């Protein structure tokens, strides 16, 4: 972002925080429920629902680990108002994964599924943003269990609950459906720059009836 006219070098330059957010030093752990145990032999990543070929697709952990690796520098904005800035995430871009198992032409939304049935819904365009990444690494190191090992989604331009930790698959949908937090009072879209925190702020067209 450009510097406002009149700012001098002595002014404290605040980092680029969305409205109502404050900077968090360190990296807190935030989630609902227990941390799942990773069992590589039982783990798979599935793409199902409205796929282009009508088939389900699945990758073992070994196969998933061989997919093209990319990095994205992105911030994490928790709806409870802390933000972590400038993390480098490494993993598989949502776009690259989707190219291997594309959606049907009439797919409009994605449900992202994680362990224990946790889910979050996204518009297909948000999911396919060029910086959405299924992260295995942060800062060049493997994720820790509490931060989502072996895989978490990061959607840089939305609140962090839109990025499930311990993600296990995606479901292409031909109509929108609410995920776990979106059913429980959080905004269906979740854009931090528009401060879309709660479902009562939704406008017609932002999401399915509650
Ligand atoms: N599976 C799962 N993923 C989740 C959550 C959750 O409750 N379950 N919480 C989300 C929320 S609200 C936030 S802020 C981030 C926190 O990620 P962190 O613990 O790595 O900081 O994870 C997101 N992913
Ligand atoms: Mo959060």
Short mmCIF file of C-alpha atoms and ligand atoms in Angstrom, two decimals:
data_model
loop_
_atom_site.label_atom_id
_atom_site.label_comp_id
_atom_site.label_asym_id
_atom_site.label_seq_id
_atom_site.Cartn_x
_atom_site.Cartn_y
_atom_site.Cartn_z
CA UNK A 1 0.00 0.00 0.00
CA UNK A 2 1.25 3.50 -0.77
CA UNK A 3 2.18 5.91 1.97
CA UNK A 4 -0.48 8.50 2.72
CA UNK A 5 0.46 12.02 1.65
CA UNK A 6 2.05 13.91 4.53
CA UNK A 7 3.48 10.92 6.35
CA UNK A 8 7.02 11.57 7.54
CA UNK A 9 9.75 9.06 8.21
CA UNK A 10 9.29 9.57 11.96
CA UNK A 11 5.71 8.26 11.94
CA UNK A 12 5.24 4.74 13.14
CA UNK A 13 4.19 2.73 10.13
CA UNK A 14 1.55 0.21 11.13
CA UNK A 15 1.58 -3.09 9.29
CA UNK A 16 -1.18 -3.84 6.88
CA UNK A 17 -3.94 -5.01 9.21
CA UNK A 18 -7.60 -5.42 8.25
CA UNK A 19 -10.04 -3.31 10.29
CA UNK A 20 -10.44 -4.34 13.93
CA UNK A 21 -7.45 -6.71 13.88
CA UNK A 22 -4.36 -6.49 16.09
CA UNK A 23 -0.92 -7.88 15.53
CA UNK A 24 -0.06 -11.11 17.31
CA UNK A 25 3.56 -11.91 18.17
CA UNK A 26 4.24 -15.61 18.01
CA UNK A 27 1.75 -18.11 16.68
CA UNK A 28 -1.15 -19.11 18.91
CA UNK A 29 -3.07 -22.36 18.42
CA UNK A 30 -6.79 -21.87 17.75
CA UNK A 31 -9.29 -24.58 16.93
CA UNK A 32 -12.34 -26.46 18.09
CA UNK A 33 -11.94 -30.00 19.40
CA UNK A 34 -8.94 -32.31 19.84
CA UNK A 35 -5.80 -32.55 17.69
CA UNK A 36 -6.16 -35.65 15.50
CA UNK A 37 -3.47 -38.33 15.41
CA UNK A 38 -1.85 -38.73 11.99
CA UNK A 39 -1.83 -42.31 10.69
CA UNK A 40 -0.06 -42.22 7.30
CA UNK A 41 -1.38 -45.61 6.18
CA UNK A 42 -4.98 -44.50 6.75
CA UNK A 43 -4.63 -40.96 5.47
CA UNK A 44 -5.87 -40.01 2.02
CA UNK A 45 -6.90 -36.82 0.28
CA UNK A 46 -10.16 -37.01 -1.64
CA UNK A 47 -11.79 -34.91 -4.32
CA UNK A 48 -15.45 -35.75 -4.81
CA UNK A 49 -18.88 -34.27 -5.51
CA UNK A 50 -19.37 -32.46 -8.84
CA UNK A 51 -16.11 -33.45 -10.55
CA UNK A 52 -15.67 -32.99 -14.30
CA UNK A 53 -15.44 -36.73 -14.99
CA UNK A 54 -18.07 -37.70 -12.41
CA UNK A 55 -15.46 -39.81 -10.57
CA UNK A 56 -13.99 -39.59 -7.09
CA UNK A 57 -10.26 -38.97 -6.88
CA UNK A 58 -7.93 -39.91 -4.03
CA UNK A 59 -4.24 -39.54 -3.17
CA UNK A 60 -2.35 -41.50 -0.56
CA UNK A 61 -0.02 -39.51 1.67
CA UNK A 62 2.94 -40.64 -0.41
CA UNK A 63 1.23 -39.61 -3.65
CA UNK A 64 0.15 -36.27 -2.21
CA UNK A 65 3.70 -35.57 -1.04
CA UNK A 66 4.93 -35.96 -4.63
CA UNK A 67 2.65 -33.21 -6.01
CA UNK A 68 4.31 -29.96 -7.19
CA UNK A 69 5.54 -27.83 -4.26
CA UNK A 70 4.96 -24.08 -4.18
CA UNK A 71 5.27 -21.34 -1.57
CA UNK A 72 2.99 -18.42 -0.77
CA UNK A 73 3.64 -15.58 1.69
CA UNK A 74 0.38 -14.82 3.43
CA UNK A 75 -1.17 -13.38 6.58
CA UNK A 76 -3.50 -15.23 8.91
CA UNK A 77 -6.44 -13.25 10.30
CA UNK A 78 -8.43 -14.89 13.08
CA UNK A 79 -11.96 -13.61 13.51
CA UNK A 80 -11.26 -13.31 17.26
CA UNK A 81 -9.14 -10.32 16.14
CA UNK A 82 -5.52 -11.40 16.12
CA UNK A 83 -3.48 -11.47 12.93
CA UNK A 84 -0.18 -13.10 12.14
CA UNK A 85 1.61 -11.42 9.26
CA UNK A 86 4.00 -12.60 6.59
CA UNK A 87 4.16 -16.35 7.09
CA UNK A 88 5.69 -18.37 4.27
CA UNK A 89 3.48 -21.38 3.56
CA UNK A 90 4.72 -24.29 1.46
CA UNK A 91 2.62 -27.00 -0.14
CA UNK A 92 0.32 -27.63 -3.07
CA UNK A 93 -1.57 -24.75 -4.69
CA UNK A 94 -5.33 -25.31 -4.82
CA UNK A 95 -5.13 -24.49 -8.52
CA UNK A 96 -2.55 -27.20 -9.18
CA UNK A 97 -4.59 -29.77 -7.29
CA UNK A 98 -7.78 -28.74 -9.08
CA UNK A 99 -6.05 -29.11 -12.45
CA UNK A 100 -5.53 -32.82 -11.63
CA UNK A 101 -9.17 -33.31 -10.62
CA UNK A 102 -11.21 -30.47 -12.11
CA UNK A 103 -14.75 -29.49 -11.14
CA UNK A 104 -17.76 -29.97 -13.39
CA UNK A 105 -18.69 -26.83 -15.37
CA UNK A 106 -21.72 -26.24 -13.10
CA UNK A 107 -19.74 -26.39 -9.83
CA UNK A 108 -19.96 -23.08 -7.98
CA UNK A 109 -18.70 -23.81 -4.46
CA UNK A 110 -16.33 -26.07 -2.56
CA UNK A 111 -16.76 -27.72 0.82
CA UNK A 112 -13.37 -28.28 2.41
CA UNK A 113 -13.46 -31.31 4.70
CA UNK A 114 -11.15 -32.00 7.65
CA UNK A 115 -10.75 -34.63 10.37
CA UNK A 116 -13.70 -35.12 12.76
CA UNK A 117 -16.12 -33.71 10.17
CA UNK A 118 -14.90 -30.11 10.45
CA UNK A 119 -15.77 -28.26 7.26
CA UNK A 120 -15.73 -24.86 5.64
CA UNK A 121 -17.44 -23.69 2.47
CA UNK A 122 -15.89 -21.44 -0.14
CA UNK A 123 -16.97 -19.95 -3.42
CA UNK A 124 -15.09 -21.74 -6.20
CA UNK A 125 -13.45 -18.43 -7.19
CA UNK A 126 -12.12 -17.94 -3.63
CA UNK A 127 -10.85 -21.50 -3.55
CA UNK A 128 -9.14 -21.05 -6.95
CA UNK A 129 -7.50 -17.73 -6.06
CA UNK A 130 -3.87 -17.96 -7.13
CA UNK A 131 -2.63 -17.86 -3.52
CA UNK A 132 -4.86 -20.54 -1.96
CA UNK A 133 -2.57 -23.32 -0.78
CA UNK A 134 -2.79 -26.72 0.88
CA UNK A 135 0.13 -26.21 3.21
CA UNK A 136 2.43 -28.88 4.54
CA UNK A 137 5.10 -26.40 5.68
CA UNK A 138 5.43 -23.02 7.33
CA UNK A 139 8.71 -21.11 7.25
CA UNK A 140 10.35 -24.07 5.52
CA UNK A 141 9.50 -26.48 8.31
CA UNK A 142 6.85 -29.17 8.48
CA UNK A 143 3.68 -28.06 10.25
CA UNK A 144 3.34 -29.19 13.83
CA UNK A 145 0.39 -31.36 14.84
CA UNK A 146 -1.48 -28.52 16.55
CA UNK A 147 -1.08 -26.27 13.50
CA UNK A 148 -2.58 -28.85 11.14
CA UNK A 149 0.04 -31.49 10.25
CA UNK A 150 0.03 -33.14 7.78
CA UNK A 151 -2.07 -30.68 5.76
CA UNK A 152 -4.01 -27.47 6.22
CA UNK A 153 -5.64 -25.07 3.83
CA UNK A 154 -4.62 -21.38 3.77
CA UNK A 155 -6.92 -18.92 1.98
CA UNK A 156 -4.92 -15.70 2.34
CA UNK A 157 -7.72 -13.24 1.52
CA UNK A 158 -10.30 -14.68 3.95
CA UNK A 159 -10.54 -15.13 7.75
CA UNK A 160 -8.51 -18.09 8.97
CA UNK A 161 -11.46 -20.34 9.86
CA UNK A 162 -11.94 -20.70 6.08
CA UNK A 163 -8.70 -22.71 6.13
CA UNK A 164 -9.25 -26.03 7.88
CA UNK A 165 -6.33 -27.70 9.63
CA UNK A 166 -6.02 -31.51 9.21
CA UNK A 167 -7.77 -31.20 5.86
CA UNK A 168 -8.70 -34.47 4.13
CA UNK A 169 -10.50 -33.48 0.99
CA UNK A 170 -12.75 -31.23 -1.00
CA UNK A 171 -16.27 -31.60 -2.32
CA UNK A 172 -17.26 -29.65 -5.42
CA UNK A 173 -20.81 -28.35 -5.05
CA UNK A 174 -23.34 -27.05 -7.55
CA UNK A 175 -25.01 -24.92 -4.85
CA UNK A 176 -23.72 -23.30 -1.67
CA UNK A 177 -23.98 -25.04 1.70
CA UNK A 178 -22.69 -23.82 5.06
CA UNK A 179 -19.69 -25.34 6.76
CA UNK A 180 -19.06 -25.83 10.48
CA UNK A 181 -18.55 -22.22 11.63
CA UNK A 182 -20.75 -20.78 8.89
CA UNK A 183 -23.66 -22.71 10.45
CA UNK A 184 -22.73 -21.42 13.89
CA UNK A 185 -22.93 -17.67 13.51
CA UNK A 186 -19.94 -16.83 11.33
CA UNK A 187 -20.16 -15.05 8.00
CA UNK A 188 -20.62 -17.19 4.91
CA UNK A 189 -17.96 -15.30 2.90
CA UNK A 190 -15.56 -14.07 5.62
CA UNK A 191 -13.62 -11.24 3.94
CA UNK A 192 -11.52 -9.57 6.69
CA UNK A 193 -11.07 -6.35 4.68
CA UNK A 194 -14.86 -5.93 4.69
CA UNK A 195 -15.02 -7.16 8.30
CA UNK A 196 -17.45 -9.94 7.41
CA UNK A 197 -17.26 -11.64 10.81
CA UNK A 198 -20.80 -12.77 11.67
CA UNK A 199 -23.73 -14.20 9.77
CA UNK A 200 -26.05 -11.39 10.94
CA UNK A 201 -23.96 -9.07 8.74
CA UNK A 202 -24.76 -11.06 5.63
CA UNK A 203 -26.56 -9.37 2.79
CA UNK A 204 -28.90 -11.10 0.36
CA UNK A 205 -26.83 -13.30 -1.91
CA UNK A 206 -23.95 -13.73 0.57
CA UNK A 207 -25.10 -17.18 1.63
CA UNK A 208 -27.84 -19.79 1.94
CA UNK A 209 -30.73 -19.16 4.34
CA UNK A 210 -29.93 -19.91 7.97
N1 LIG B 1 -9.95 -28.45 11.59
C1 LIG B 1 -10.00 -27.19 12.04
N2 LIG B 1 -9.32 -26.23 11.37
C2 LIG B 1 -9.33 -24.95 11.80
C3 LIG B 1 -10.07 -24.58 12.94
C4 LIG B 1 -10.80 -25.61 13.63
O1 LIG B 1 -11.50 -25.36 14.62
N3 LIG B 1 -10.72 -26.89 13.14
N4 LIG B 1 -10.06 -23.27 13.36
C5 LIG B 1 -9.70 -22.24 12.38
C6 LIG B 1 -9.41 -20.96 13.01
S1 LIG B 1 -10.71 -20.16 13.70
C7 LIG B 1 -8.17 -20.38 12.99
S2 LIG B 1 -7.90 -18.83 13.57
C8 LIG B 1 -7.00 -21.10 12.45
C9 LIG B 1 -5.90 -21.09 13.48
O2 LIG B 1 -4.75 -21.71 13.01
P1 LIG B 1 -3.53 -21.90 14.00
O3 LIG B 1 -4.00 -22.67 15.20
O4 LIG B 1 -2.50 -22.63 13.21
O5 LIG B 1 -3.08 -20.52 14.39
O6 LIG B 1 -7.31 -22.46 12.14
C10 LIG B 1 -8.55 -22.65 11.48
N5 LIG B 1 -8.64 -24.03 11.09
MO1 LIG B 2 -9.96 -18.09 14.18
#
